mmCIF file of C-alpha atoms in Angstrom:
data_model
loop_
_atom_site.group_PDB
_atom_site.id
_atom_site.type_symbol
_atom_site.label_atom_id
_atom_site.label_comp_id
_atom_site.label_asym_id
_atom_site.label_seq_id
_atom_site.Cartn_x
_atom_site.Cartn_y
_atom_site.Cartn_z
ATOM 1 C CA MET A 1 37.042 -33.423 22.851
ATOM 2 C CA LYS A 2 34.018 -33.452 24.928
ATOM 3 C CA GLN A 3 34.285 -29.203 25.611
ATOM 4 C CA LEU A 4 35.024 -29.124 21.443
ATOM 5 C CA SER A 5 31.576 -30.674 21.206
ATOM 6 C CA PHE A 6 29.973 -29.462 23.939
ATOM 7 C CA ILE A 7 30.899 -25.956 23.147
ATOM 8 C CA LEU A 8 29.743 -26.606 18.973
ATOM 9 C CA LEU A 9 26.244 -28.477 20.200
ATOM 10 C CA SER A 10 25.867 -24.510 22.155
ATOM 11 C CA ALA A 11 27.004 -22.375 19.252
ATOM 12 C CA VAL A 12 24.198 -24.661 16.974
ATOM 13 C CA LEU A 13 21.440 -24.818 19.577
ATOM 14 C CA PHE A 14 22.504 -20.609 20.400
ATOM 15 C CA LEU A 15 22.516 -19.889 16.473
ATOM 16 C CA ALA A 16 18.708 -21.914 15.646
ATOM 17 C CA SER A 17 17.021 -20.301 18.116
ATOM 18 C CA CYS A 18 18.500 -16.754 16.874
ATOM 19 C CA GLU A 19 14.683 -14.918 15.685
ATOM 20 C CA LYS A 20 15.726 -13.653 12.111
ATOM 21 C CA GLU A 21 13.543 -9.658 12.294
ATOM 22 C CA ASP A 22 12.171 -9.763 8.671
ATOM 23 C CA LYS A 23 12.488 -6.245 7.114
ATOM 24 C CA ALA A 24 9.520 -4.435 5.744
ATOM 25 C CA ARG A 25 9.563 -4.396 1.805
ATOM 26 C CA THR A 26 9.959 -0.826 0.635
ATOM 27 C CA SER A 27 8.822 -1.210 -2.561
ATOM 28 C CA GLY A 28 6.800 -3.698 -5.328
ATOM 29 C CA THR A 29 3.447 -3.974 -6.799
ATOM 30 C CA ASP A 30 0.189 -5.499 -4.947
ATOM 31 C CA THR A 31 -3.609 -5.564 -5.098
ATOM 32 C CA ILE A 32 -5.629 -5.142 -2.997
ATOM 33 C CA ASP A 33 -10.025 -5.007 -3.443
ATOM 34 C CA ASN A 34 -12.795 -3.856 -1.633
ATOM 35 C CA THR A 35 -14.162 -7.549 -0.534
ATOM 36 C CA THR A 36 -15.327 -6.681 3.134
ATOM 37 C CA TYR A 37 -15.597 -9.998 4.977
ATOM 38 C CA GLN A 38 -17.458 -10.474 8.197
ATOM 39 C CA SER A 39 -16.518 -12.355 11.760
ATOM 40 C CA THR A 40 -17.634 -10.315 14.983
ATOM 41 C CA THR A 41 -17.307 -7.233 12.788
ATOM 42 C CA TYR A 42 -16.971 -6.018 8.742
ATOM 43 C CA TYR A 43 -13.339 -5.662 7.781
ATOM 44 C CA VAL A 44 -11.569 -5.525 4.327
ATOM 45 C CA TYR A 45 -8.178 -5.887 3.861
ATOM 46 C CA GLY A 46 -5.664 -2.658 2.636
ATOM 47 C CA PHE A 47 -2.092 -1.858 2.248
ATOM 48 C CA SER A 48 0.404 -1.333 5.122
ATOM 49 C CA PHE A 49 3.293 0.672 3.249
ATOM 50 C CA SER A 50 5.408 0.827 6.568
ATOM 51 C CA GLN A 51 4.226 -3.127 6.836
ATOM 52 C CA GLY A 52 5.205 -3.190 3.592
ATOM 53 C CA LYS A 53 2.554 -6.096 2.882
ATOM 54 C CA ILE A 54 -1.751 -6.537 2.844
ATOM 55 C CA VAL A 55 -3.325 -6.248 6.063
ATOM 56 C CA SER A 56 -7.028 -6.002 7.470
ATOM 57 C CA THR A 57 -8.855 -3.183 8.777
ATOM 58 C CA MET A 58 -9.208 -5.240 12.150
ATOM 59 C CA ASN A 59 -5.752 -5.287 12.980
ATOM 60 C CA ASN A 60 -3.983 -2.692 14.940
ATOM 61 C CA PRO A 61 -2.152 -0.439 13.566
ATOM 62 C CA GLY A 62 -3.987 -1.373 10.041
ATOM 63 C CA PRO A 63 -3.743 -0.365 6.525
ATOM 64 C CA ASP A 64 -2.832 3.359 5.181
ATOM 65 C CA ILE A 65 -4.946 2.832 2.341
ATOM 66 C CA THR A 66 -7.711 0.744 1.490
ATOM 67 C CA VAL A 67 -9.738 0.492 -1.961
ATOM 68 C CA TYR A 68 -13.542 2.115 -2.118
ATOM 69 C CA VAL A 69 -16.140 2.036 -4.764
ATOM 70 C CA ASN A 70 -17.976 5.571 -4.755
ATOM 71 C CA LYS A 71 -21.682 4.872 -6.116
ATOM 72 C CA ASP A 72 -22.695 8.343 -5.574
ATOM 73 C CA ASN A 73 -22.055 8.848 -8.768
ATOM 74 C CA SER A 74 -22.534 6.740 -12.522
ATOM 75 C CA PRO A 75 -20.754 5.080 -14.205
ATOM 76 C CA TYR A 76 -19.388 4.014 -10.361
ATOM 77 C CA ARG A 77 -15.854 5.722 -9.468
ATOM 78 C CA LEU A 78 -12.668 3.471 -8.056
ATOM 79 C CA THR A 79 -11.016 5.357 -4.951
ATOM 80 C CA LEU A 80 -7.689 5.189 -3.163
ATOM 81 C CA GLN A 81 -8.710 5.836 0.663
ATOM 82 C CA SER A 82 -6.401 6.433 3.671
ATOM 83 C CA ASN A 83 -7.355 6.449 7.517
ATOM 84 C CA ASN A 84 -5.391 8.946 8.941
ATOM 85 C CA LEU A 85 -7.601 11.889 9.368
ATOM 86 C CA ASN A 86 -5.619 13.960 7.014
ATOM 87 C CA PRO A 87 -5.584 15.374 3.105
ATOM 88 C CA SER A 88 -3.156 12.340 2.069
ATOM 89 C CA PHE A 89 -3.048 12.507 -1.948
ATOM 90 C CA TYR A 90 -1.392 14.186 -4.519
ATOM 91 C CA LYS A 91 -2.269 12.869 -8.145
ATOM 92 C CA ALA A 92 1.066 13.520 -9.961
ATOM 93 C CA GLY A 93 -0.415 12.797 -13.441
ATOM 94 C CA ASP A 94 -2.567 10.722 -15.876
ATOM 95 C CA TYR A 95 -0.073 8.973 -18.696
ATOM 96 C CA ALA A 96 -1.756 8.301 -21.810
ATOM 97 C CA ASP A 97 0.099 4.565 -22.191
ATOM 98 C CA GLU A 98 1.910 2.141 -19.224
ATOM 99 C CA ALA A 99 5.415 3.383 -20.793
ATOM 100 C CA SER A 100 4.876 7.130 -20.230
ATOM 101 C CA ALA A 101 3.354 6.178 -16.108
ATOM 102 C CA LYS A 102 6.563 3.751 -15.822
ATOM 103 C CA THR A 103 8.695 6.330 -16.862
ATOM 104 C CA ALA A 104 7.108 9.316 -14.997
ATOM 105 C CA PHE A 105 7.058 7.058 -11.904
ATOM 106 C CA ASP A 106 10.591 6.140 -12.865
ATOM 107 C CA ASN A 107 11.758 9.795 -12.739
ATOM 108 C CA LEU A 108 9.443 11.061 -9.384
ATOM 109 C CA LYS A 109 12.653 11.227 -7.410
ATOM 110 C CA THR A 110 10.903 13.933 -4.756
ATOM 111 C CA VAL A 111 7.674 15.346 -2.761
ATOM 112 C CA PRO A 112 7.026 18.594 -4.032
ATOM 113 C CA SER A 113 5.097 21.124 -2.410
ATOM 114 C CA VAL A 114 2.010 20.182 -3.091
ATOM 115 C CA GLN A 115 -2.281 20.299 -1.858
ATOM 116 C CA TRP A 116 -3.365 17.173 -0.390
ATOM 117 C CA THR A 117 -6.444 15.689 -1.071
ATOM 118 C CA ASP A 118 -8.302 13.366 1.238
ATOM 119 C CA MET A 119 -8.994 10.384 -1.428
ATOM 120 C CA ALA A 120 -7.482 9.787 -4.640
ATOM 121 C CA ASP A 121 -9.913 9.977 -6.845
ATOM 122 C CA PRO A 122 -10.870 8.674 -9.158
ATOM 123 C CA LEU A 123 -8.959 5.360 -10.261
ATOM 124 C CA ALA A 124 -7.694 4.784 -13.138
ATOM 125 C CA PRO A 125 -4.580 3.069 -14.885
ATOM 126 C CA ASN A 126 -1.743 4.708 -15.454
ATOM 127 C CA GLN A 127 -1.813 7.335 -12.987
ATOM 128 C CA VAL A 128 0.785 8.638 -10.018
ATOM 129 C CA TRP A 129 0.075 9.449 -7.070
ATOM 130 C CA ILE A 130 1.911 10.376 -3.875
ATOM 131 C CA TYR A 131 0.447 9.067 -0.465
ATOM 132 C CA ARG A 132 1.548 10.789 2.997
ATOM 133 C CA SER A 133 0.775 8.671 6.279
ATOM 134 C CA GLY A 134 -0.235 10.568 9.588
ATOM 135 C CA ASP A 135 3.637 10.724 10.394
ATOM 136 C CA GLU A 136 4.721 12.341 7.305
ATOM 137 C CA LYS A 137 6.575 9.514 5.128
ATOM 138 C CA TYR A 138 5.710 9.488 1.594
ATOM 139 C CA THR A 139 4.909 6.498 -1.187
ATOM 140 C CA LYS A 140 4.778 6.876 -4.838
ATOM 141 C CA ILE A 141 2.392 4.711 -6.385
ATOM 142 C CA ARG A 142 1.738 3.904 -9.589
ATOM 143 C CA ILE A 143 -1.469 2.235 -10.925
ATOM 144 C CA VAL A 144 -1.539 -0.676 -13.149
ATOM 145 C CA SER A 145 -4.827 -1.892 -13.273
ATOM 146 C CA THR A 146 -8.049 -1.283 -11.912
ATOM 147 C CA VAL A 147 -11.201 -3.430 -11.928
ATOM 148 C CA ASN A 148 -14.703 -2.076 -11.688
ATOM 149 C CA GLU A 149 -17.654 -4.186 -11.969
ATOM 150 C CA ALA A 150 -20.622 -5.559 -10.430
ATOM 151 C CA ARG A 151 -20.431 -8.828 -9.044
ATOM 152 C CA GLN A 152 -23.362 -10.685 -7.837
ATOM 153 C CA LEU A 153 -25.411 -7.581 -7.768
ATOM 154 C CA ILE A 154 -22.394 -6.092 -5.645
ATOM 155 C CA ALA A 155 -20.004 -3.651 -6.392
ATOM 156 C CA TYR A 156 -16.428 -4.050 -6.679
ATOM 157 C CA GLY A 157 -13.439 -2.824 -6.795
ATOM 158 C CA GLU A 158 -9.932 -3.775 -7.090
ATOM 159 C CA CYS A 159 -6.836 -1.734 -7.912
ATOM 160 C CA THR A 160 -3.062 -3.165 -9.262
ATOM 161 C CA PHE A 161 -0.236 -1.057 -8.243
ATOM 162 C CA GLN A 162 3.490 -0.090 -8.226
ATOM 163 C CA TRP A 163 4.729 1.223 -4.691
ATOM 164 C CA VAL A 164 7.541 2.370 -3.237
ATOM 165 C CA HIS A 165 7.777 3.804 0.623
ATOM 166 C CA GLN A 166 10.245 5.907 1.886
ATOM 167 C CA PRO A 167 10.116 5.227 5.647
ATOM 168 C CA ASP A 168 12.266 7.880 6.753
ATOM 169 C CA GLY A 169 10.259 10.763 6.653
ATOM 170 C CA SER A 170 12.035 12.510 3.926
ATOM 171 C CA VAL A 171 10.506 13.827 0.709
ATOM 172 C CA THR A 172 13.380 11.920 -1.811
ATOM 173 C CA PHE A 173 13.012 8.513 -2.533
ATOM 174 C CA PRO A 174 15.063 5.942 -3.235
#
């Protein structure tokens, strides 16, 4: 009986000590903005498709994309930017309404051979974009909504997007 108790106790302790590795999400809907924070340096939060979550530009690895308000033109324009030093965006289409954009997003199954641009510019609801990371992994993005306004005299931008990431580097989306 003592031996059985010892075995059961050992098994329970072993199972309790095992770490479960959380698998990163490969799809979802998220929101990022251009709010600037400060600690010892300035930083913003963006989105990492490989990690499946919002991360700081101070993280290593940092985000794949961040929202930027382009103040060079009037009215200001929202853009998505990447930090991988490569042209990384392709606009697959602008759509008249949410239903059309959802259908196009859902029907986008492969990455075509395209001319990539440095940023997703300008952003607007009901667009579908493809993002290419620095290590040739692809994500399709549907822009759900945007906010582009002045808050306390500072240009504020926000983007809500639906996304599906292909972590294996193939050009086919699940």
